Short mmCIF file of the C-alpha atoms (twelve columns), coordinates in Angstrom:
data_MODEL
# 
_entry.id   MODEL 
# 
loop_
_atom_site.group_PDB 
_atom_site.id 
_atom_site.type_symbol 
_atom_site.label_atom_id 
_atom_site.label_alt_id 
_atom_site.label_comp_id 
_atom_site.label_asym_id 
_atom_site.label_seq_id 
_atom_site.Cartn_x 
_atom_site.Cartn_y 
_atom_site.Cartn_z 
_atom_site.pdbx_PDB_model_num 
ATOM 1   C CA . UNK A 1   40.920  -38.506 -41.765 1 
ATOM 2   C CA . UNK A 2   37.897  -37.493 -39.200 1 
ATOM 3   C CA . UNK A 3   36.595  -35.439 -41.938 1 
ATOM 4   C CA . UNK A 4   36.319  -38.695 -44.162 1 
ATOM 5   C CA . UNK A 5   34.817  -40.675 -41.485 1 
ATOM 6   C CA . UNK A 6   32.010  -38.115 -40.333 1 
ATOM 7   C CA . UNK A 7   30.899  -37.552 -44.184 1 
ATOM 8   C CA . UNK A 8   30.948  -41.659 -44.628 1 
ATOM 9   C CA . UNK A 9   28.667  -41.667 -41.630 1 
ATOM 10  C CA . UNK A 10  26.637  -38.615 -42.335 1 
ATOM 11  C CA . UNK A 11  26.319  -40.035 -46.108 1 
ATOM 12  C CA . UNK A 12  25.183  -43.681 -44.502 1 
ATOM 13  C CA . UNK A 13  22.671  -42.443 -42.365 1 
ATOM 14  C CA . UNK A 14  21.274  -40.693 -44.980 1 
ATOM 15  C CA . UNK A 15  20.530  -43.043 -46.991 1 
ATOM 16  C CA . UNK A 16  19.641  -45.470 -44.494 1 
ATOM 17  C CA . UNK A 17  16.810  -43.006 -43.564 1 
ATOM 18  C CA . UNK A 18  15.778  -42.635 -46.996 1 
ATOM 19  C CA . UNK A 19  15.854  -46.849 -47.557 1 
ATOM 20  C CA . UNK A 20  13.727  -46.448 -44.895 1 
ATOM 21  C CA . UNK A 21  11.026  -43.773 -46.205 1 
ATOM 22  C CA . UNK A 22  11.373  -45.649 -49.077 1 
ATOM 23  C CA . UNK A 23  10.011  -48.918 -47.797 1 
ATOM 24  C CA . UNK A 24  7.516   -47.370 -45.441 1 
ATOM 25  C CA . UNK A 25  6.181   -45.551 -48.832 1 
ATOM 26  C CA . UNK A 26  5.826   -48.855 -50.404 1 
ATOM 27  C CA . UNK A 27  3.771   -49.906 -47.199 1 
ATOM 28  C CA . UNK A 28  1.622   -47.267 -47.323 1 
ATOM 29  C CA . UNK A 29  1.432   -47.554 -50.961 1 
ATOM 30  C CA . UNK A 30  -0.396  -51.042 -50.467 1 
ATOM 31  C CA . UNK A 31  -2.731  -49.746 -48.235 1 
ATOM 32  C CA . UNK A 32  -5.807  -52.346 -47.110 1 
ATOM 33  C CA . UNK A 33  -9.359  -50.843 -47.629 1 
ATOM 34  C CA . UNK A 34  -13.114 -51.697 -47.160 1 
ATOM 35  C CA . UNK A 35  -16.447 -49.876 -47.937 1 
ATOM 36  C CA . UNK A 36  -18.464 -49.337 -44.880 1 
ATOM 37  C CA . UNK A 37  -21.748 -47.275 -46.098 1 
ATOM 38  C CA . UNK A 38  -23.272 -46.339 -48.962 1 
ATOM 39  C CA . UNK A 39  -26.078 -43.569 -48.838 1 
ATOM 40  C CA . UNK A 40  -27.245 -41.850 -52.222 1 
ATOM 41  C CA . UNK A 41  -27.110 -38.065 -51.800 1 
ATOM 42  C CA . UNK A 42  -28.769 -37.003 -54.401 1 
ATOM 43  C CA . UNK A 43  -30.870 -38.670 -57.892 1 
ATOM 44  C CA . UNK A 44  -31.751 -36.909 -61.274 1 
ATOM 45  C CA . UNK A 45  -31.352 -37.726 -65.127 1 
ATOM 46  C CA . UNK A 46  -28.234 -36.220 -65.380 1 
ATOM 47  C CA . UNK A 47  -26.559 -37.384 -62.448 1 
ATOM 48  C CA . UNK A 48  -26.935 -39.686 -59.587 1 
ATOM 49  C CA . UNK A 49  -24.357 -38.531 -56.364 1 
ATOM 50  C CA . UNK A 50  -23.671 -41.538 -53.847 1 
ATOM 51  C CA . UNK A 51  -21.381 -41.097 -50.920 1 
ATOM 52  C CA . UNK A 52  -19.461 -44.622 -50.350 1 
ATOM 53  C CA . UNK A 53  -18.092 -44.301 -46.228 1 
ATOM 54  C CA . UNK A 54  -14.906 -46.109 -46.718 1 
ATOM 55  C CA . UNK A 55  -12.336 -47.356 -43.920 1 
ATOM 56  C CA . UNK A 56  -8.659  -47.304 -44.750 1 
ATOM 57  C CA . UNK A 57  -6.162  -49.511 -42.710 1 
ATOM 58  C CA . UNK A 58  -2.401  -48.379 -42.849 1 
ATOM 59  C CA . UNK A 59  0.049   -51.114 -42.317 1 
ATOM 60  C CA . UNK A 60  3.207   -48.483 -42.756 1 
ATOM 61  C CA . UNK A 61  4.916   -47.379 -39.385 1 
ATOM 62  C CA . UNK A 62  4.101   -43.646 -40.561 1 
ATOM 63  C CA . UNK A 63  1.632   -41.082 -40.354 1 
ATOM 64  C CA . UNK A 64  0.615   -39.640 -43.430 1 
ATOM 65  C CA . UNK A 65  -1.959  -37.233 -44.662 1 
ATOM 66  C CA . UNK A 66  -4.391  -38.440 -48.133 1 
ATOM 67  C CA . UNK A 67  -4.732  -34.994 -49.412 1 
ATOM 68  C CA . UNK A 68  -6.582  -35.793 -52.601 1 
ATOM 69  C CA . UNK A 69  -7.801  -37.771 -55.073 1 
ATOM 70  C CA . UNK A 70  -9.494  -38.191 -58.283 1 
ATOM 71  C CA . UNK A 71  -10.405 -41.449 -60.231 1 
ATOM 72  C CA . UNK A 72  -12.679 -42.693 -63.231 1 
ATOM 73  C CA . UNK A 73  -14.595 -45.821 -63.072 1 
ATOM 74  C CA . UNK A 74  -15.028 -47.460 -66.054 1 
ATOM 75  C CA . UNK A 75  -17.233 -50.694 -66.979 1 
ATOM 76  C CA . UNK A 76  -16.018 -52.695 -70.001 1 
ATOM 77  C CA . UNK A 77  -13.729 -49.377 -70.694 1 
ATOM 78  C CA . UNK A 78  -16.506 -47.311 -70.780 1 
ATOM 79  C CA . UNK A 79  -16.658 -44.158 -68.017 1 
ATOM 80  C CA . UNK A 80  -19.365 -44.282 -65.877 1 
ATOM 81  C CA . UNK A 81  -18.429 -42.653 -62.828 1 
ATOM 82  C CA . UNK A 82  -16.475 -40.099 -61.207 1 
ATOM 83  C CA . UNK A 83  -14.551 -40.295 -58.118 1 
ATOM 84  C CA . UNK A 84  -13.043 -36.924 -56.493 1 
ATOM 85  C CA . UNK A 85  -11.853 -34.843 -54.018 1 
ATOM 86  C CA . UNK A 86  -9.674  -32.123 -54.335 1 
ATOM 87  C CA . UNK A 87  -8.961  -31.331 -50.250 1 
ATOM 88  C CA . UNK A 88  -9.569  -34.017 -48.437 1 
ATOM 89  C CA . UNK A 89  -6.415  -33.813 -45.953 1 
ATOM 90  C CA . UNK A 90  -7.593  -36.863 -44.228 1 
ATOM 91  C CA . UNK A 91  -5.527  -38.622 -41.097 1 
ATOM 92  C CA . UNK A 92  -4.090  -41.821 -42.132 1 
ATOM 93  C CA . UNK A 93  -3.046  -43.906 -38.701 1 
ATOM 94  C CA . UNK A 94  0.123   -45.692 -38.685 1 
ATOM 95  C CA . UNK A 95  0.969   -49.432 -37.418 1 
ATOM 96  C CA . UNK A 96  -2.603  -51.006 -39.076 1 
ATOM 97  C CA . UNK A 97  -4.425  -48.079 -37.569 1 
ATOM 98  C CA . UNK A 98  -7.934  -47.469 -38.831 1 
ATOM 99  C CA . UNK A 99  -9.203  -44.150 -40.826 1 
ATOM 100 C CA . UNK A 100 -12.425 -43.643 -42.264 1 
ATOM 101 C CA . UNK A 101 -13.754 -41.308 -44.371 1 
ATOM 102 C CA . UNK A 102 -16.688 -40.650 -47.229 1 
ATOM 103 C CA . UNK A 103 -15.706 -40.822 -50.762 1 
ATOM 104 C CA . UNK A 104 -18.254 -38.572 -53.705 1 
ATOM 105 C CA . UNK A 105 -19.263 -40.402 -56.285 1 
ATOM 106 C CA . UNK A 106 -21.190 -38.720 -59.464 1 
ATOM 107 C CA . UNK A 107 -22.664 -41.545 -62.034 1 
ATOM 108 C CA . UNK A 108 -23.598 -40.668 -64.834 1 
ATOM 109 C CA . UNK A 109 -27.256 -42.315 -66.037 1 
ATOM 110 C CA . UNK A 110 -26.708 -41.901 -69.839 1 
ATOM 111 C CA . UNK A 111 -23.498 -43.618 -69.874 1 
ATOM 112 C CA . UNK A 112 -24.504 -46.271 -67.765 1 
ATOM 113 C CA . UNK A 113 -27.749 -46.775 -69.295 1 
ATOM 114 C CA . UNK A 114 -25.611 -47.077 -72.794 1 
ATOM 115 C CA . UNK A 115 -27.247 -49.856 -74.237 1 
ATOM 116 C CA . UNK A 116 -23.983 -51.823 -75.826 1 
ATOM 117 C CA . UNK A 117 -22.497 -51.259 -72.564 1 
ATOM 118 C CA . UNK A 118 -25.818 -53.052 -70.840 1 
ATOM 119 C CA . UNK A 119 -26.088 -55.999 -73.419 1 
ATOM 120 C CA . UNK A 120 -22.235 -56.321 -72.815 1 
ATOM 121 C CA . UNK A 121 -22.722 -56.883 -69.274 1 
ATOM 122 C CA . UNK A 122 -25.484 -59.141 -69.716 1 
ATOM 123 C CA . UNK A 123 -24.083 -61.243 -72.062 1 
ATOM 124 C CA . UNK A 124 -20.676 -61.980 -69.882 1 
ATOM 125 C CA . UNK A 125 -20.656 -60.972 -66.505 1 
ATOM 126 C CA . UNK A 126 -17.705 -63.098 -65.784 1 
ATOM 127 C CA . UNK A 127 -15.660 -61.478 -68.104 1 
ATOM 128 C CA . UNK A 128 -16.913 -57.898 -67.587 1 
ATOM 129 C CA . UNK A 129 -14.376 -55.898 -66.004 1 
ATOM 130 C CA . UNK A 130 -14.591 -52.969 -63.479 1 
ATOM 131 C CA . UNK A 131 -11.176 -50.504 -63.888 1 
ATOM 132 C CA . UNK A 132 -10.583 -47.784 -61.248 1 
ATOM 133 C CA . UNK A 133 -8.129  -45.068 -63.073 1 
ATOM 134 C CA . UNK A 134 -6.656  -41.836 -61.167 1 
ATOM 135 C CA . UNK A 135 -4.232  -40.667 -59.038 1 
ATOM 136 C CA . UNK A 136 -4.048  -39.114 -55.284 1 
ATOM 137 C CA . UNK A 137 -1.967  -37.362 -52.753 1 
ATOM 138 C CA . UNK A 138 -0.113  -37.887 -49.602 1 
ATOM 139 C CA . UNK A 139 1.357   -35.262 -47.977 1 
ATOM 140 C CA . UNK A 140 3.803   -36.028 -44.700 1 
ATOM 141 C CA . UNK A 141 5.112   -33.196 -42.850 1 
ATOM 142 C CA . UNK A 142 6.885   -30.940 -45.560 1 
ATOM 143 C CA . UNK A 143 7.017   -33.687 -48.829 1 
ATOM 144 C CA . UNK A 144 4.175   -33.650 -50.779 1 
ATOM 145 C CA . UNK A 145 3.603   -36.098 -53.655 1 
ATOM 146 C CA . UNK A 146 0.736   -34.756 -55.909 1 
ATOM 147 C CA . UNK A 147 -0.875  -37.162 -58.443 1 
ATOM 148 C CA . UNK A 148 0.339   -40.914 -57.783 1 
ATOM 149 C CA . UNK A 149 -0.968  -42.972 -60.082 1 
ATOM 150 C CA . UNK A 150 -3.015  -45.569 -59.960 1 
ATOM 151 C CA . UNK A 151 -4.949  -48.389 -61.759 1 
ATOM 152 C CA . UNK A 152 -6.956  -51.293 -60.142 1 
ATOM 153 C CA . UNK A 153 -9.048  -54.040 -62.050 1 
ATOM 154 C CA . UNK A 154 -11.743 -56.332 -61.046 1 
ATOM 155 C CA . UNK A 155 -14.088 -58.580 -62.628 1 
ATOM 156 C CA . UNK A 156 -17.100 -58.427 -61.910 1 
ATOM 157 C CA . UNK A 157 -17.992 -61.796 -60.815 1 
ATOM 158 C CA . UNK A 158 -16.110 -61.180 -58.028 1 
ATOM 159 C CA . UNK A 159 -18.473 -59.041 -56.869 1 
ATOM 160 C CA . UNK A 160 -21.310 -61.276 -57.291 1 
# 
């Protein structure tokens, strides 16, 4: 009968620790960002390189490490821009603690400079649409998760 009531317990605290994790991961999930800087690191015709200094608030009660991440940006579905970094393995505070960090961007001219892409932009800017699509990493002490998904969407009149 002690048997029963040490594997109840051992199986309850289990999963309360991974309710837990679980929740905290959805925290940190919905993480609060801003951009900072912006500097332009390099200009040519086939590519224009921008770094973007970015600061990342963490409202979770853990620590966790952003490891990588890759995303395109796309204006009116059309790719313009390329987000990435493949080992980053930057700090993320806990408890709404503050990280910062610079973020690569490549544009590239030709696509942007796409004329039905321009004239579409021109002739609707509220209902042009800015679309971050990619994935990144977190790493926390042995569990990594490679490749989360993600997908934002703005207009861009709210940028305006």
């Amino acid at each position: 009968m002690r048997k029963v009531f040490i594997a109840i317990g051992a199986v309850g605290l289990g999963y309360g620790i991974y309710q837990y994790y679980l929740t905290q991961g959805a925290i940190l999930y919905d993480y609060k960002y801003r951009i900072i800087g912006v500097s332009i690191k390099k200009i040519s015709l086939k590519e224009v390189e921008l770094q973007i200094d970015v600061e990342v608030i963490n409202n979770s009660a853990i620590t966790a490490t952003l490891s990588s991440y890759y995303f395109d940006i796309l204006l009116n579905g059309k790719k313009v821009a390329v987000v990435e970094n493949a080992s980053l393995n930057q700090f993320l505070q806990k408890n709404g603690g503050t990280s910062y960090f610079p973020m690569k961007i490549t544009i590239n001219p030709k696509e942007f400079a796409d004329v039905n892409l321009l004239s579409g932009l021109l002739e609707s800017v509220k209902n042009s649409t800015i679309e971050q699509r990619g994935y990144f990493g977190f790493k926390k002490g042995l569990l990594r998760f490679n490749k989360i998904p993600f997908i934002y969407t703005y207009k861009v009149k709210d940028f305006l």
